[in-house]
Amino acid sequence: MFRNKMPRYEILSEDAMATLDKGWRRLITEIGVEFMDDRALDLFRKNGQKVEDNKVFLDPDFVLEQVAKAPREFDIQARNPENNVHIGGDAMAFSAVYGPPFVREGEVRRDATFDDFQRFAKLAQSFPVLDSAGGVVCEPNDTPLDSRHLDMIRALQTLTDKIYMGNVVSGVNAADTIAMSSILFGSREAIEETPATISLINCNSPLRWDDRMLEAQFEYSAANQAVVLTPFILMGAMSPVTIPAALVQQITEALSGIALSQLIRPGSPTVFGSFLSNIDMQSGSPTFGTPESGIGLLCTGQIARHFGLPFRTGGGLTSSQVPDAQAGYEALMTMMPTFLAGANWVMHSAGWLEGGLVAGFEKFIVDIELLQMLQHEFTPMEIDEASMAFDAHEEVGHGGHFLGAMHTMERFRTCFYRPLLSSSENYERWNRNGGLDTAARATKIYQDKLEAYEPPPLDDAIAAELDEYVTRRRAELGD
Amino acid sequence: MFRNKMPRYEILSEDAMATLDKGWRRLITEIGVEFMDDRALDLFRKNGQKVEDNKVFLDPDFVLEQVAKAPREFDIQARNPENNVHIGGDAMAFSAVYGPPFVREGEVRRDATFDDFQRFAKLAQSFPVLDSAGGVVCEPNDTPLDSRHLDMIRALQTLTDKIYMGNVVSGVNAADTIAMSSILFGSREAIEETPATISLINCNSPLRWDDRMLEAQFEYSAANQAVVLTPFILMGAMSPVTIPAALVQQITEALSGIALSQLIRPGSPTVFGSFLSNIDMQSGSPTFGTPESGIGLLCTGQIARHFGLPFRTGGGLTSSQVPDAQAGYEALMTMMPTFLAGANWVMHSAGWLEGGLVAGFEKFIVDIELLQMLQHEFTPMEIDEASMAFDAHEEVGHGGHFLGAMHTMERFRTCFYRPLLSSSENYERWNRNGGLDTAARATKIYQDKLEAYEPPPLDDAIAAELDEYVTRRRAELGD
């Protein structure tokens, strides 16, 4: 997996950090955080925190004590050990888009289906630059709602041999995820020893953790599975319009969620989450790939390191309806700061379109190209005597060219990044080849990849046991 | 104009910098640099440098002595003093694309004309984010070759009141630029006191300065006009394939050119130039917006600061044939590092398409959006008590929303960047409005801007004197 050994780009001064620190301490103490689950309230009360109705007024030092129990770095195991993922430090792991109810391929935008879900899972398996297909790559709207999670988890487990995200719609769905992971990895003990899933627990920002997400969190943290505690902030709607206020709120929400996981099971793996953008103040629409989200992203990295926590943020976000110029620049406007900040768990890394409502097949390929380019760019270069190429200058001389030089011949296959999607064909050749724009070329690439896809081998007995589990649970759930 | 008060992103260690330092010293001493102009050779010879044929073997310490005479920062005056430009320090100045023989508008790609040139000049005048239309915004192929520069300079002088770049095709053209600038600013003394032009002197890399460019350099530096000494490097063709070798060559070339300007006129304004990308090793095509160019750009900034020189690099470069997703992400892949590096003079900031062969009207608008976004993103935010918005939290409470909060109402007009081009319309509304992609929306924007364009006022006597000069010189040049 990719490790980012380049410097971090940090923009918050010590003074700024101290101001933010004062800010979250005041917010968590005086306004507090709502937890819509009695077990959570009981845990906080028992541990000496002031609870009123569903509000918990937290002592910031108590919160930091809990946060200190969270591992700074941890592993998540994949069924193919080569695809194990490390979360934290200089490791960066990338997963595909999460949550869209719609898909776009070419000119067609329509409801997502389970077939789409499977195709996206196969694409995620096909590109080494992705560490995971994620979880809900798109909503399989043609499958029954109550048992949909079983189909999705099984597809992620069987069509890919990478790590996957757990379902978080309810505690029941989380329990199913854990049970199916126990089957895949042999036992519950096996996944409790090294987590096999990472799951997204979203805050109902501002300052409220909802019941169903909390149920899922209880299941996962109790089973030592990783959870990503994520303030879901579109500034202007779910937080004040000023970035510092959003950052302070984000700290308050993320740390309160992490503290809860540490009360559920001390030492359980947690990630400081961030989903931070803003709305358009004229229309109220969410906007992505904005300057504000870029700034927020850079600050989030610095803040997470300040608390010694791995963090999640970023991705290839865009508001654009189609995989056009805006989709290209907005995706990079979040993805580049993601690398500059060194995010550890990067969701929505491939396929995000139309503010996250659409999973785009062509956009998926655009994002893969961006990821590959950025991984190349954020790999330190070697600077040694050979790289100076003095001999090549002696060979080529003034005004000459280096195409045939020995130094070039020895390196030409690997010296530069080789694009997957980008074209540098001259106009005549490009025209002869159909004059295809980037989106049209992307269509061909994903179709070829799907054609070439081969399922990673899986033990028949395990596959049968998973099938059995799904069949039984589907019946129990009445679908 | 824009000042970049954010931190610089630096990726070269002290060791790396020392290695590069050793590298250029060896290259400039042992391989030397060719100057295809006797006056240049004489100047170097007279100043104790070893000259053989056209090759000058330079003493690196002598070079640094000359470089130390170059101003670290300087001003360029515009005929509208509000548009004066500062070069150096944290100032960043942006000019439009330079050099394309073709234009693209919508689906049409064709030879550029003088009408195109004028329209691009008007667009550059219309967007405050650009400090200059540049010089050869596109080649006006329908005007006579020998006198074309007169038309271009007059168009830049009259259609814009911003700074402009001088013509560098020959010494004669440079002299015309200087004469016309003397008319516009009242006298040659007026422009010698504060430069009124900045001109691009390209190296015929590797390690050769050609005669016509040198002639232009002699004119400009003698008249105290700014010159941008620019190694023109596509790695693999004009330099070895390794980035460190390209950097060492770039230092050698840029410093040798700057040293010459300082010999021509000590203290004359010079800029450390960089045009650094790579070729595709399969096809030999130039490629832009690559990871390699991003790395080169970041290093170039650090190197220029190491020598205490303002530097030129970056822009919205792309190999893409059309303003599509690739054009969007490649443009940002150079423009974002340009801001991270804090480049002082940014050419090709708007309109670059198809490896610089095409000036694109739609791409121009895409780039304006990128510039505006990045200027917003690279403006430090205020972090104070009011920005914490504690009152807003008291007002809104848990799970509420901030749209109507007092803190929001007071700030909603200015709190976020407002896009020019990007759309965050929901799908239904976007579809009702024609389902236009980014390029199609850009068409409407540039057409509206041209419609609304008004020429900046110019004194009739000066306009008449410029016309007279152009008419006389055109006749002398036989066109």
Tab-separated table of C-alpha atoms in Angstrom, chain A residues 6-12 16 19-20 23 26-27 30-34 55 104 109 204-208 235-245 247-249 278-282 285-287 289-292 294-295 299 319-326 328-330 332-333 336-337 340 354 366 369-370 373-374 376-378 381-383 385 387-390 392-394 396-403 407-408 411-412 415-418 421-425 427 430 437-438 441, chain B residues 6-12 16 19-20 23 26-27 30-34 55 104 109 204-208 235-245 247-249 278-282 285-287 289-292 294-295 299 319-326 328-330 332-333 336-337 340 354 366 369-370 373-374 376-378 381-383 385 387-390 392-394 396-403 407-408 411-412 415-418 421-425 427 430 437-438 441:
chain	number	residue	atom	x	y	z
A	6	MET	CA	6.634	13.619	1.486
A	7	PRO	CA	6.388	16.513	3.960
A	8	ARG	CA	2.961	17.467	5.342
A	9	TYR	CA	1.655	20.870	4.316
A	10	GLU	CA	0.534	22.574	7.515
A	11	ILE	CA	-1.144	25.972	7.563
A	12	LEU	CA	-2.240	26.410	11.181
A	16	ALA	CA	-4.304	29.178	15.728
A	19	THR	CA	-7.408	29.030	19.750
A	20	LEU	CA	-9.082	25.973	18.241
A	23	GLY	CA	-12.817	26.459	21.215
A	26	ARG	CA	-15.699	25.324	25.572
A	27	LEU	CA	-18.115	23.764	23.082
A	30	GLU	CA	-20.971	24.221	27.686
A	31	ILE	CA	-23.071	23.099	24.705
A	32	GLY	CA	-22.281	19.399	24.964
A	33	VAL	CA	-23.094	16.574	22.573
A	34	GLU	CA	-26.350	14.631	22.158
A	55	LYS	CA	-27.113	15.826	26.191
A	104	ARG	CA	-24.121	7.350	-14.452
A	109	ARG	CA	-28.220	8.492	-15.322
A	204	ASN	CA	-25.900	14.055	12.666
A	205	SER	CA	-24.100	17.380	12.859
A	206	PRO	CA	-24.343	19.667	14.686
A	207	LEU	CA	-23.495	17.810	17.846
A	208	ARG	CA	-25.841	14.837	17.719
A	235	MET	CA	-20.683	24.635	6.443
A	236	GLY	CA	-23.603	27.037	6.493
A	237	ALA	CA	-26.067	24.197	7.107
A	238	MET	CA	-24.619	21.753	9.644
A	239	SER	CA	-22.091	24.190	11.098
A	240	PRO	CA	-21.541	27.937	11.243
A	241	VAL	CA	-20.201	29.457	8.004
A	242	THR	CA	-16.724	30.176	9.349
A	243	ILE	CA	-14.072	27.505	8.864
A	244	PRO	CA	-12.615	27.840	12.394
A	245	ALA	CA	-16.084	27.217	13.865
A	247	LEU	CA	-13.094	22.868	12.766
A	248	VAL	CA	-13.946	23.347	16.435
A	249	GLN	CA	-17.264	21.578	15.960
A	278	ASN	CA	-19.896	23.992	2.363
A	279	ILE	CA	-23.218	24.865	0.823
A	280	ASP	CA	-23.853	27.428	-1.885
A	281	MET	CA	-25.385	30.300	0.088
A	282	GLN	CA	-27.594	31.337	-2.831
A	285	SER	CA	-26.990	23.229	-2.599
A	286	PRO	CA	-24.000	21.345	-1.237
A	287	THR	CA	-20.767	22.162	-3.075
A	289	GLY	CA	-14.018	20.620	-4.354
A	290	THR	CA	-14.300	24.156	-3.023
A	291	PRO	CA	-11.444	26.298	-1.687
A	292	GLU	CA	-13.070	26.087	1.740
A	294	GLY	CA	-9.374	22.333	0.659
A	295	ILE	CA	-8.480	24.550	3.604
A	299	CYS	CA	-6.331	21.853	8.832
A	319	SER	CA	-20.685	18.835	-7.548
A	320	SER	CA	-20.549	18.298	-11.283
A	321	GLN	CA	-23.346	16.351	-12.911
A	322	VAL	CA	-21.082	14.776	-15.550
A	323	PRO	CA	-17.395	13.744	-15.778
A	324	ASP	CA	-16.341	17.026	-17.400
A	325	ALA	CA	-13.739	19.715	-16.711
A	326	GLN	CA	-15.382	20.710	-13.436
A	328	GLY	CA	-11.719	16.880	-13.110
A	329	TYR	CA	-10.613	20.006	-11.311
A	330	GLU	CA	-12.918	19.658	-8.300
A	332	LEU	CA	-8.215	17.130	-7.760
A	333	MET	CA	-9.055	20.173	-5.622
A	336	MET	CA	-4.350	17.036	-3.862
A	337	PRO	CA	-4.907	18.475	-0.332
A	340	LEU	CA	-0.664	17.230	1.174
A	354	GLU	CA	-23.006	15.007	-8.575
A	366	VAL	CA	-10.812	9.665	-13.954
A	369	GLU	CA	-5.845	8.277	-12.930
A	370	LEU	CA	-5.666	11.042	-10.328
A	373	MET	CA	-0.614	10.376	-10.604
A	374	LEU	CA	-0.623	11.637	-7.041
A	376	HIS	CA	3.689	8.964	-8.180
A	377	GLU	CA	4.035	12.649	-7.370
A	378	PHE	CA	4.149	12.066	-3.619
A	381	MET	CA	12.783	11.125	-5.817
A	382	GLU	CA	16.328	9.918	-5.514
A	383	ILE	CA	18.983	12.560	-5.872
A	385	GLU	CA	25.308	11.096	-8.692
A	387	SER	CA	20.551	11.046	-11.367
A	388	MET	CA	22.706	14.068	-12.287
A	389	ALA	CA	23.357	12.422	-15.675
A	390	PHE	CA	26.591	14.265	-16.316
A	392	ALA	CA	24.451	12.239	-20.838
A	393	HIS	CA	25.404	15.896	-21.193
A	394	GLU	CA	28.842	14.892	-22.407
A	396	VAL	CA	24.515	14.932	-26.191
A	397	GLY	CA	26.162	18.331	-26.171
A	398	HIS	CA	24.653	21.803	-26.608
A	399	GLY	CA	21.317	22.095	-28.415
A	400	GLY	CA	21.147	18.315	-28.951
A	401	HIS	CA	18.502	15.933	-27.751
A	402	PHE	CA	18.465	13.167	-25.218
A	403	LEU	CA	16.047	10.703	-26.791
A	407	HIS	CA	21.215	7.415	-19.831
A	408	THR	CA	17.768	7.678	-21.454
A	411	ARG	CA	15.593	4.383	-18.000
A	412	PHE	CA	12.950	5.112	-20.620
A	415	CYS	CA	11.354	7.078	-15.800
A	416	PHE	CA	7.991	8.829	-16.091
A	417	TYR	CA	4.474	8.154	-14.933
A	418	ARG	CA	2.533	6.306	-17.626
A	421	LEU	CA	-6.514	7.747	-19.316
A	422	SER	CA	-4.835	11.019	-20.233
A	423	SER	CA	-4.022	11.559	-23.893
A	424	SER	CA	-1.057	13.415	-25.317
A	425	GLU	CA	-1.738	12.325	-28.899
A	427	TYR	CA	-4.350	16.470	-32.953
A	430	TRP	CA	-6.281	11.938	-31.851
A	437	ASP	CA	-12.719	13.195	-25.059
A	438	THR	CA	-11.611	11.957	-21.656
A	441	ARG	CA	-11.948	7.126	-23.399
B	6	MET	CA	0.488	30.872	2.940
B	7	PRO	CA	3.504	28.690	3.742
B	8	ARG	CA	5.663	27.405	0.868
B	9	TYR	CA	5.641	23.656	0.324
B	10	GLU	CA	9.265	22.592	0.079
B	11	ILE	CA	10.338	19.044	-0.669
B	12	LEU	CA	14.112	19.290	-1.151
B	16	ALA	CA	19.442	17.384	-1.863
B	19	THR	CA	23.842	17.875	-4.349
B	20	LEU	CA	22.054	20.032	-6.902
B	23	GLY	CA	25.739	19.529	-9.990
B	26	ARG	CA	30.168	21.089	-12.458
B	27	LEU	CA	27.910	21.431	-15.497
B	30	GLU	CA	32.971	21.565	-17.532
B	31	ILE	CA	30.256	21.436	-20.208
B	32	GLY	CA	29.586	25.161	-20.336
B	33	VAL	CA	26.845	27.072	-22.126
B	34	GLU	CA	26.644	28.118	-25.788
B	55	LYS	CA	30.908	27.809	-25.709
B	104	ARG	CA	-10.423	26.407	-30.259
B	109	ARG	CA	-10.257	24.238	-34.031
B	204	ASN	CA	17.345	26.399	-26.738
B	205	SER	CA	17.863	23.672	-24.167
B	206	PRO	CA	20.161	21.923	-23.583
B	207	LEU	CA	22.654	24.652	-22.809
B	208	ARG	CA	22.312	26.932	-25.818
B	235	MET	CA	12.617	15.939	-19.926
B	236	GLY	CA	13.703	13.070	-22.135
B	237	ALA	CA	14.173	15.392	-25.127
B	238	MET	CA	15.823	18.638	-23.999
B	239	SER	CA	17.265	17.214	-20.787
B	240	PRO	CA	18.066	13.821	-19.299
B	241	VAL	CA	15.045	11.864	-18.059
B	242	THR	CA	15.837	12.249	-14.361
B	243	ILE	CA	14.308	15.214	-12.540
B	244	PRO	CA	17.508	16.065	-10.601
B	245	ALA	CA	19.423	16.303	-13.891
B	247	LEU	CA	16.904	20.772	-12.250
B	248	VAL	CA	20.673	21.051	-12.466
B	249	GLN	CA	20.455	21.913	-16.158
B	278	ASN	CA	8.412	15.708	-19.865
B	279	ILE	CA	7.736	13.798	-23.037
B	280	ASP	CA	5.802	10.575	-23.370
B	281	MET	CA	8.589	8.019	-23.865
B	282	GLN	CA	6.389	5.856	-26.113
B	285	SER	CA	4.822	13.701	-27.505
B	286	PRO	CA	5.166	16.456	-24.931
B	287	THR	CA	2.982	15.907	-21.869
B	289	GLY	CA	0.170	18.464	-15.946
B	290	THR	CA	2.244	15.374	-15.146
B	291	PRO	CA	3.442	14.293	-11.703
B	292	GLU	CA	6.996	15.009	-12.875
B	294	GLY	CA	4.488	19.057	-10.405
B	295	ILE	CA	7.605	17.877	-8.610
B	299	CYS	CA	11.653	22.179	-6.522
B	319	SER	CA	-2.027	17.963	-23.202
B	320	SER	CA	-5.753	17.580	-23.702
B	321	GLN	CA	-7.200	18.436	-27.085
B	322	VAL	CA	-10.482	19.732	-25.642
B	323	PRO	CA	-11.591	21.419	-22.397
B	324	ASP	CA	-12.660	18.152	-20.781
B	325	ALA	CA	-11.921	16.329	-17.518
B	326	GLN	CA	-8.264	15.845	-18.428
B	328	GLY	CA	-9.435	20.326	-15.815
B	329	TYR	CA	-7.251	18.034	-13.747
B	330	GLU	CA	-4.004	18.632	-15.637
B	332	LEU	CA	-4.907	22.141	-11.679
B	333	MET	CA	-2.061	19.622	-11.452
B	336	MET	CA	-1.910	23.995	-7.475
B	337	PRO	CA	1.884	23.401	-7.181
B	340	LEU	CA	2.279	25.853	-3.217
B	354	GLU	CA	-3.377	20.844	-26.505
B	366	VAL	CA	-11.932	27.114	-16.839
B	369	GLU	CA	-12.164	29.734	-12.273
B	370	LEU	CA	-9.108	27.797	-11.071
B	373	MET	CA	-10.472	29.414	-6.415
B	374	LEU	CA	-6.782	29.111	-5.637
B	376	HIS	CA	-9.242	32.262	-2.334
B	377	GLU	CA	-7.754	29.047	-0.969
B	378	PHE	CA	-4.296	30.545	-0.515
B	381	MET	CA	-8.198	32.690	7.266
B	382	GLU	CA	-8.810	34.677	10.406
B	383	ILE	CA	-9.086	32.647	13.563
B	385	GLU	CA	-13.286	34.669	18.910
B	387	SER	CA	-14.966	33.038	13.957
B	388	MET	CA	-15.619	30.408	16.677
B	389	ALA	CA	-19.336	31.262	16.445
B	390	PHE	CA	-20.155	30.050	19.918
B	392	ALA	CA	-24.529	30.393	16.753
B	393	HIS	CA	-24.286	27.050	18.540
B	394	GLU	CA	-26.306	28.438	21.456
B	396	VAL	CA	-29.131	26.544	16.798
B	397	GLY	CA	-28.681	23.675	19.229
B	398	HIS	CA	-28.089	19.972	18.573
B	399	GLY	CA	-29.153	18.548	15.220
B	400	GLY	CA	-30.436	21.938	14.035
B	401	HIS	CA	-29.284	23.944	11.052
B	402	PHE	CA	-27.418	27.191	10.667
B	403	LEU	CA	-29.015	28.627	7.532
B	407	HIS	CA	-23.984	34.517	12.592
B	408	THR	CA	-24.836	33.160	9.130
B	411	ARG	CA	-21.813	36.672	6.682
B	412	PHE	CA	-23.680	34.766	3.990
B	415	CYS	CA	-18.357	33.771	3.578
B	416	PHE	CA	-17.631	31.344	0.726
B	417	TYR	CA	-16.001	31.524	-2.665
B	418	ARG	CA	-18.623	32.183	-5.344
B	421	LEU	CA	-18.263	28.511	-13.890
B	422	SER	CA	-18.771	25.536	-11.584
B	423	SER	CA	-22.324	24.301	-11.158
B	424	SER	CA	-23.862	22.813	-8.043
B	425	GLU	CA	-27.397	22.819	-9.432
B	427	TYR	CA	-29.916	17.356	-11.447
B	430	TRP	CA	-29.455	21.496	-14.287
B	437	ASP	CA	-21.487	20.630	-19.258
B	438	THR	CA	-18.670	22.880	-18.050
B	441	ARG	CA	-21.306	26.944	-19.804
